Amino acid sequence: MLTNASILLLFGWAFCLAIYAYIFQYAYKENVRVISIMVLPLLLGLVWENWRLSRNWYHLQIKILGALLFSLLAFLNFKGEVNYDFERHLEIWPYGFIGIFTIISALYHDERVVIRLGEGITLLQSICLVYFAFEKGWMEPSNALQVVLLILVGLFCLFSIFHSLSYTKLAELNRLILSIFSSIAMLTFAVDHSIQVLQSDVTENEVSISLGLVALEYFLLGIALMYIFQNFLMLQVYFPAKNRFYDRLHRESMKEMNGLHIARFDSSQLNRLDAILIISLSLALFYINYHFAFIHYYSLIWILFVMAPLLPEIRKVFIKQKQEMFDAK
């Protein structure tokens, strides 16, 4: 028997399907391209990460339905728009839908998209930043601002590497600095990844291998969207805004965010062998790709972020097998 919530959900889907069927039929009639094919892997990445975090199909439907309904606002007249341009509104709609879906998803999962950090992650981020600077040509700064940014990045990287290779106690201030550094690094990688992926020239008519690689990049970007939004929220509180310039309420918000940054950073020390493994493997991969360009630099960075948590486990398996072989003798 259907519950009231299920009936409302079905009614919502029926309403959305009717509205969007009319929109897409009109687009077909006017010979307007509806959406780029690359929006699909972007959306699939976001859906996949939602499912991975909650495993709740009913709640996932509600989030998608809510995003579909709110994104209809994209078809309203813009302020000052005299002649309604349907094609322009249709081009904006999919990105509005994905943006709203991302915000709803991040707010729904809340603390689950606050990435737990440790010395290993910040170590990898530091190495990735150095590789990123080489790929972007920032190692030869052309103005004073670039010099200052390069010095700051270098200091943060040295700070992170020092804590990863030493057993210095992670005081609250150090954890706060490393956590904020991590958010800045991830937001930098994410913005650059978004720009590079969205500027890709591969189209549906090109070879399947190139199309597949770009689709993978869009899928990875879709997975990262909630975390990009969360990192933005964890940084924006430190900057002034309208009606907020480091007054009492602003300082209280900053203090609260400081607590969140400190709480998410694991105070346990990274095993030195794990640190050496991360440094050796990442440097080797970056060196090879820098000289031979097998894949885009931003894709390699994100692949390493996905694979890095597995490295300590792989090392433990090898150690266990070696111990078993030794015991067998």
XYZ file of C-alpha atoms in Angstrom:
329
model
C 0.000 0.000 0.000
C 1.315 3.417 -0.950
C 2.068 5.844 1.873
C 1.260 9.550 1.701
C 4.958 10.289 1.145
C 5.104 7.843 -1.783
C 1.983 9.377 -3.336
C 3.497 12.868 -3.061
C 6.719 11.599 -4.619
C 4.834 10.032 -7.532
C 2.838 13.236 -8.010
C 6.071 15.237 -8.041
C 7.637 12.952 -10.648
C 4.498 13.109 -12.804
C 4.493 16.916 -12.632
C 8.218 17.138 -13.487
C 7.934 14.669 -16.357
C 5.015 16.615 -17.827
C 6.821 19.974 -17.577
C 10.132 18.704 -18.935
C 8.440 16.707 -21.685
C 6.882 19.964 -22.885
C 10.239 21.809 -22.648
C 12.187 19.138 -24.555
C 9.434 18.768 -27.151
C 9.555 22.518 -27.739
C 13.357 22.368 -27.971
C 13.120 19.581 -30.564
C 10.532 21.534 -32.531
C 12.750 24.647 -32.528
C 15.815 22.513 -33.390
C 17.585 23.601 -30.203
C 20.265 21.333 -28.751
C 19.056 20.269 -25.316
C 22.216 19.419 -23.355
C 25.814 18.444 -23.981
C 26.432 14.715 -23.735
C 29.169 15.415 -21.166
C 26.596 16.655 -18.648
C 25.524 13.013 -18.262
C 28.787 11.632 -16.756
C 28.974 14.760 -14.580
C 25.496 14.004 -13.240
C 26.263 10.288 -12.906
C 29.306 11.097 -10.764
C 27.179 13.213 -8.432
C 24.442 10.553 -8.263
C 27.007 7.818 -7.605
C 28.589 9.726 -4.700
C 25.140 10.403 -3.226
C 24.334 6.706 -3.394
C 27.715 5.727 -1.923
C 27.222 8.032 1.067
C 23.640 7.166 1.991
C 22.492 4.015 0.126
C 18.988 5.438 0.352
C 17.160 5.351 -2.972
C 14.071 7.139 -1.626
C 16.034 10.128 -0.309
C 18.072 10.241 -3.522
C 14.840 10.577 -5.515
C 13.702 13.440 -3.289
C 16.995 15.295 -3.841
C 16.816 14.832 -7.617
C 13.161 15.845 -7.702
C 13.835 18.939 -5.594
C 16.683 19.967 -7.909
C 14.476 19.444 -10.976
C 11.731 21.624 -9.518
C 13.995 24.457 -8.329
C 15.995 24.447 -11.574
C 12.813 25.393 -13.462
C 13.655 28.913 -12.267
C 16.261 28.933 -15.046
C 13.419 29.343 -17.547
C 12.062 32.518 -15.954
C 12.779 35.886 -17.552
C 16.095 37.412 -16.535
C 16.027 40.891 -15.046
C 16.138 43.349 -17.928
C 15.555 40.646 -20.560
C 13.357 42.189 -23.259
C 13.313 39.394 -25.837
C 13.008 35.953 -24.261
C 15.844 33.710 -25.517
C 14.708 30.116 -24.964
C 17.972 28.603 -26.211
C 20.013 30.634 -23.729
C 17.784 29.548 -20.833
C 18.011 25.922 -21.945
C 21.815 26.117 -22.006
C 21.824 27.417 -18.429
C 19.311 24.880 -17.093
C 21.494 21.710 -16.769
C 24.182 23.579 -14.834
C 21.529 25.162 -12.627
C 20.072 21.711 -11.984
C 23.466 20.199 -11.121
C 24.366 23.200 -8.935
C 21.124 22.937 -6.942
C 21.471 19.142 -6.736
C 25.010 19.608 -5.373
C 23.917 22.104 -2.694
C 20.964 19.935 -1.598
C 23.214 16.859 -1.463
C 25.974 18.605 0.513
C 23.485 19.996 3.041
C 21.772 16.611 3.338
C 24.986 14.666 3.990
C 26.398 17.498 6.124
C 29.267 16.048 8.191
C 29.798 13.090 5.850
C 31.204 15.396 3.169
C 33.603 16.985 5.653
C 36.646 14.964 4.611
C 38.590 13.468 7.508
C 42.212 14.473 7.206
C 45.560 13.167 8.349
C 49.227 13.752 7.707
C 49.170 11.379 4.728
C 46.528 13.360 2.839
C 48.193 16.733 3.424
C 51.547 15.228 2.404
C 50.074 14.069 -0.902
C 48.377 17.444 -1.400
C 51.723 19.189 -0.888
C 53.432 17.053 -3.531
C 50.469 17.568 -5.870
C 50.747 21.341 -5.396
C 54.410 21.276 -6.425
C 53.551 19.184 -9.506
C 50.617 21.507 -10.221
C 52.946 24.535 -10.066
C 55.346 22.907 -12.546
C 52.529 22.045 -14.967
C 51.072 25.566 -14.778
C 54.491 27.165 -15.316
C 54.429 28.916 -11.948
C 58.006 27.959 -11.053
C 59.177 30.993 -13.032
C 57.009 33.795 -11.572
C 56.609 36.929 -13.653
C 55.352 39.337 -10.976
C 55.527 40.029 -7.236
C 52.136 38.436 -6.487
C 53.208 35.137 -8.052
C 56.437 35.255 -6.025
C 54.489 35.747 -2.772
C 52.043 32.933 -3.632
C 54.905 30.610 -4.546
C 56.669 31.346 -1.244
C 53.461 30.683 0.734
C 52.867 27.406 -1.113
C 56.482 26.400 -0.486
C 56.222 27.144 3.243
C 52.977 25.192 3.594
C 54.471 22.256 1.678
C 57.572 22.202 3.884
C 55.367 22.419 6.982
C 53.294 19.453 5.804
C 56.307 17.355 4.763
C 58.037 18.073 8.096
C 55.048 16.785 10.084
C 54.725 13.715 7.848
C 58.363 12.646 8.218
C 58.815 13.560 11.873
C 56.963 12.491 14.974
C 56.359 16.047 16.150
C 53.150 16.297 18.164
C 50.231 17.708 16.206
C 49.096 20.591 18.384
C 45.684 22.174 17.725
C 47.244 25.154 15.948
C 49.203 22.858 13.629
C 46.087 20.825 12.839
C 44.175 24.042 12.131
C 46.886 25.281 9.743
C 47.110 21.927 7.941
C 43.321 21.645 7.626
C 42.928 25.155 6.180
C 45.861 24.465 3.861
C 44.120 21.264 2.736
C 40.877 23.122 1.949
C 42.762 25.761 -0.061
C 44.686 23.081 -1.973
C 41.579 21.007 -2.763
C 39.608 24.064 -3.849
C 42.512 25.111 -6.104
C 42.670 21.660 -7.708
C 38.886 21.517 -8.052
C 38.507 24.932 -9.700
C 41.335 24.178 -12.128
C 39.887 20.721 -12.854
C 36.463 22.254 -13.524
C 37.885 24.880 -15.884
C 40.027 22.366 -17.787
C 37.248 19.779 -18.105
C 34.560 22.263 -19.145
C 36.911 23.682 -21.795
C 37.564 20.240 -23.313
C 37.018 20.243 -27.070
C 36.092 16.558 -27.435
C 32.637 16.115 -28.959
C 30.301 13.188 -29.488
C 31.648 12.653 -33.021
C 35.273 12.134 -31.981
C 37.004 8.824 -31.383
C 35.642 6.722 -28.546
C 38.927 6.644 -26.573
C 39.162 10.447 -26.350
C 35.464 10.671 -25.581
C 35.827 8.028 -22.873
C 38.729 9.838 -21.196
C 36.840 13.139 -21.122
C 33.742 11.324 -19.815
C 35.888 9.888 -17.000
C 37.110 13.394 -16.155
C 33.514 14.664 -15.992
C 32.543 11.665 -13.835
C 35.398 12.395 -11.392
C 34.332 16.039 -11.299
C 30.762 14.962 -10.502
C 32.019 12.852 -7.590
C 34.000 15.828 -6.260
C 31.206 18.444 -6.484
C 29.867 18.046 -2.932
C 33.373 18.199 -1.481
C 34.179 21.293 -3.553
C 31.113 23.018 -2.115
C 32.002 21.923 1.432
C 35.597 23.180 1.132
C 34.255 26.504 -0.128
C 32.003 26.778 2.937
C 34.929 25.956 5.224
C 36.986 28.806 3.752
C 34.493 31.584 2.996
C 33.810 32.230 6.680
C 37.327 33.694 7.045
C 36.692 36.446 4.498
C 34.686 39.643 4.979
C 31.355 39.997 3.231
C 28.432 42.375 3.062
C 27.455 43.415 6.612
C 30.293 41.272 8.004
C 33.773 42.619 8.653
C 35.377 40.766 11.556
C 32.822 41.962 14.080
C 31.832 39.886 17.117
C 29.454 37.585 15.236
C 31.988 37.141 12.447
C 34.724 36.207 14.926
C 32.395 33.730 16.623
C 31.679 32.094 13.245
C 35.407 31.884 12.584
C 36.007 30.337 16.006
C 33.313 27.735 15.353
C 34.851 26.895 11.971
C 38.295 26.638 13.586
C 36.862 23.935 15.838
C 35.525 22.023 12.832
C 38.897 22.224 11.079
C 40.722 20.954 14.171
C 38.197 18.177 14.845
C 38.420 16.733 11.333
C 42.223 16.389 11.441
C 43.458 13.116 12.916
C 46.062 13.744 15.627
C 47.724 10.328 15.156
C 51.157 10.263 13.540
C 51.734 8.965 10.007
C 53.953 5.903 9.758
C 57.274 6.993 8.288
C 57.296 4.083 5.808
C 53.852 5.148 4.570
C 55.141 8.702 4.127
C 58.138 7.480 2.116
C 55.844 5.263 0.016
C 53.523 8.205 -0.764
C 56.441 10.484 -1.655
C 58.221 7.898 -3.829
C 55.177 6.718 -5.769
C 53.648 10.162 -6.356
C 56.967 11.726 -7.408
C 57.641 8.855 -9.816
C 54.190 9.135 -11.415
C 54.366 12.916 -11.651
C 57.877 12.840 -13.140
C 56.857 10.315 -15.812
C 53.646 12.142 -16.700
C 55.367 15.554 -16.716
C 57.826 14.354 -19.369
C 55.584 12.008 -21.392
C 52.066 13.447 -20.770
C 50.175 10.144 -20.753
C 47.078 11.766 -19.238
C 46.055 15.290 -18.251
C 47.824 16.492 -15.108
C 44.545 17.330 -13.340
C 43.192 13.821 -13.979
C 46.340 12.240 -12.533
C 46.034 14.385 -9.405
C 42.438 13.269 -8.787
C 43.232 9.614 -9.530
C 45.995 9.758 -6.914
C 43.598 11.232 -4.356
C 41.245 8.289 -4.970
C 44.027 5.674 -4.823
C 46.149 7.121 -1.975
C 44.095 5.675 0.937
C 44.768 2.201 -0.474
C 48.574 2.511 -0.303
C 48.980 1.797 3.444
C 46.632 -1.191 3.108
C 48.661 -2.542 0.177
C 51.835 -2.175 2.236
C 50.236 -4.085 5.121
C 49.249 -6.923 2.762
C 52.816 -7.196 1.460
C 54.218 -7.177 5.012
C 51.725 -9.854 6.079
C 52.572 -12.077 3.102
C 56.288 -11.633 3.761
C 55.787 -12.560 7.413
C 53.772 -15.657 6.465
C 56.499 -16.757 4.050
C 59.113 -16.235 6.781
C 57.050 -18.224 9.313
C 56.542 -21.043 6.785
C 60.307 -21.476 6.525
